[in-house]
Amino acid sequence: MKHAIIVTGGKQYRVAEGDVIFVEKLDAAAGESVKFDQVLAVIDGETATFGAPVVEGATVTANVVKSGKGAKVRVYKMKPKKGYRRTQGHRQPYTKLQIEAINA
């Protein structure tokens, strides 16, 4: 099985063909194709190719399934005996991708 390590949104992901991953929001609509050229490593069975810092000519193609927001995270701040209470919510945007091909 062929695997690759890609960088997007400041994070690294280990992907294989057919995988579905959630990454930081990308500017692409559902159904569009996205190409990642920052490939740090390609592992194909017994052989492995590591870049310094990236593998030359290697790309990973993915299809955008959908974009959305994650679950709400509540942030609560309180200072005892002072009457200070603040509640804030946050929903992180994401893009759901399906990996189509690893070209190395």
PDB file of N, CA, C and O in Angstrom, residues 6 14 17 24-26 37 46 49 57 82 95 97-98:
ATOM      1  N   ILE A   6       1.899  14.544   3.860  1.00  0.00           N
ATOM      2  CA  ILE A   6       1.720  15.850   3.239  1.00  0.00           C
ATOM      3  C   ILE A   6       1.596  16.928   4.312  1.00  0.00           C
ATOM      4  O   ILE A   6       1.320  16.625   5.482  1.00  0.00           O
ATOM      5  N   ARG A  14      -0.631  11.759   7.356  1.00  0.00           N
ATOM      6  CA  ARG A  14      -0.232  10.527   6.678  1.00  0.00           C
ATOM      7  C   ARG A  14      -1.450  10.019   5.929  1.00  0.00           C
ATOM      8  O   ARG A  14      -2.480   9.722   6.544  1.00  0.00           O
ATOM      9  N   GLU A  17      -4.260   6.258  -0.630  1.00  0.00           N
ATOM     10  CA  GLU A  17      -5.326   6.427  -1.615  1.00  0.00           C
ATOM     11  C   GLU A  17      -6.642   5.896  -1.043  1.00  0.00           C
ATOM     12  O   GLU A  17      -6.699   4.814  -0.478  1.00  0.00           O
ATOM     13  N   GLU A  24      -7.558  21.818   7.777  1.00  0.00           N
ATOM     14  CA  GLU A  24      -7.944  23.218   7.959  1.00  0.00           C
ATOM     15  C   GLU A  24      -8.608  23.714   6.683  1.00  0.00           C
ATOM     16  O   GLU A  24      -8.290  23.258   5.591  1.00  0.00           O
ATOM     17  N   LYS A  25      -9.528  24.665   6.806  1.00  0.00           N
ATOM     18  CA  LYS A  25     -10.358  25.106   5.677  1.00  0.00           C
ATOM     19  C   LYS A  25      -9.513  25.535   4.479  1.00  0.00           C
ATOM     20  O   LYS A  25      -8.559  26.305   4.612  1.00  0.00           O
ATOM     21  N   LEU A  26      -9.895  25.024   3.304  1.00  0.00           N
ATOM     22  CA  LEU A  26      -9.261  25.378   2.042  1.00  0.00           C
ATOM     23  C   LEU A  26     -10.252  26.166   1.189  1.00  0.00           C
ATOM     24  O   LEU A  26     -11.467  26.006   1.323  1.00  0.00           O
ATOM     25  N   ASP A  37       1.487  19.771  -3.248  1.00  0.00           N
ATOM     26  CA  ASP A  37       2.841  19.539  -3.743  1.00  0.00           C
ATOM     27  C   ASP A  37       3.874  19.518  -2.626  1.00  0.00           C
ATOM     28  O   ASP A  37       5.037  19.228  -2.877  1.00  0.00           O
ATOM     29  N   GLU A  46       8.182  -1.668   0.559  1.00  0.00           N
ATOM     30  CA  GLU A  46       9.516  -1.733   1.161  1.00  0.00           C
ATOM     31  C   GLU A  46      10.352  -0.484   0.888  1.00  0.00           C
ATOM     32  O   GLU A  46      11.315  -0.217   1.595  1.00  0.00           O
ATOM     33  N   THR A  49      10.854   7.082   0.192  1.00  0.00           N
ATOM     34  CA  THR A  49      11.561   8.248  -0.315  1.00  0.00           C
ATOM     35  C   THR A  49      11.253   9.416   0.599  1.00  0.00           C
ATOM     36  O   THR A  49      10.092   9.766   0.798  1.00  0.00           O
ATOM     37  N   GLY A  57       8.899  16.554  -7.376  1.00  0.00           N
ATOM     38  CA  GLY A  57       7.982  15.985  -8.357  1.00  0.00           C
ATOM     39  C   GLY A  57       6.845  15.157  -7.790  1.00  0.00           C
ATOM     40  O   GLY A  57       6.028  14.636  -8.538  1.00  0.00           O
ATOM     41  N   LYS A  82     -15.013  38.096  42.359  1.00  0.00           N
ATOM     42  CA  LYS A  82     -14.951  39.385  41.657  1.00  0.00           C
ATOM     43  C   LYS A  82     -16.151  39.617  40.742  1.00  0.00           C
ATOM     44  O   LYS A  82     -16.275  40.679  40.160  1.00  0.00           O
ATOM     45  N   THR A  95     -12.264  21.356   6.051  1.00  0.00           N
ATOM     46  CA  THR A  95     -12.570  20.842   4.727  1.00  0.00           C
ATOM     47  C   THR A  95     -12.364  19.339   4.764  1.00  0.00           C
ATOM     48  O   THR A  95     -11.321  18.868   5.210  1.00  0.00           O
ATOM     49  N   LEU A  97     -11.694  15.959   2.849  1.00  0.00           N
ATOM     50  CA  LEU A  97     -11.073  15.552   1.594  1.00  0.00           C
ATOM     51  C   LEU A  97     -11.049  14.046   1.450  1.00  0.00           C
ATOM     52  O   LEU A  97     -10.903  13.333   2.446  1.00  0.00           O
ATOM     53  N   GLN A  98     -11.158  13.574   0.219  1.00  0.00           N
ATOM     54  CA  GLN A  98     -10.932  12.159  -0.097  1.00  0.00           C
ATOM     55  C   GLN A  98      -9.718  12.100  -1.009  1.00  0.00           C
ATOM     56  O   GLN A  98      -9.679  12.733  -2.057  1.00  0.00           O
TER      57      GLN A  98
END
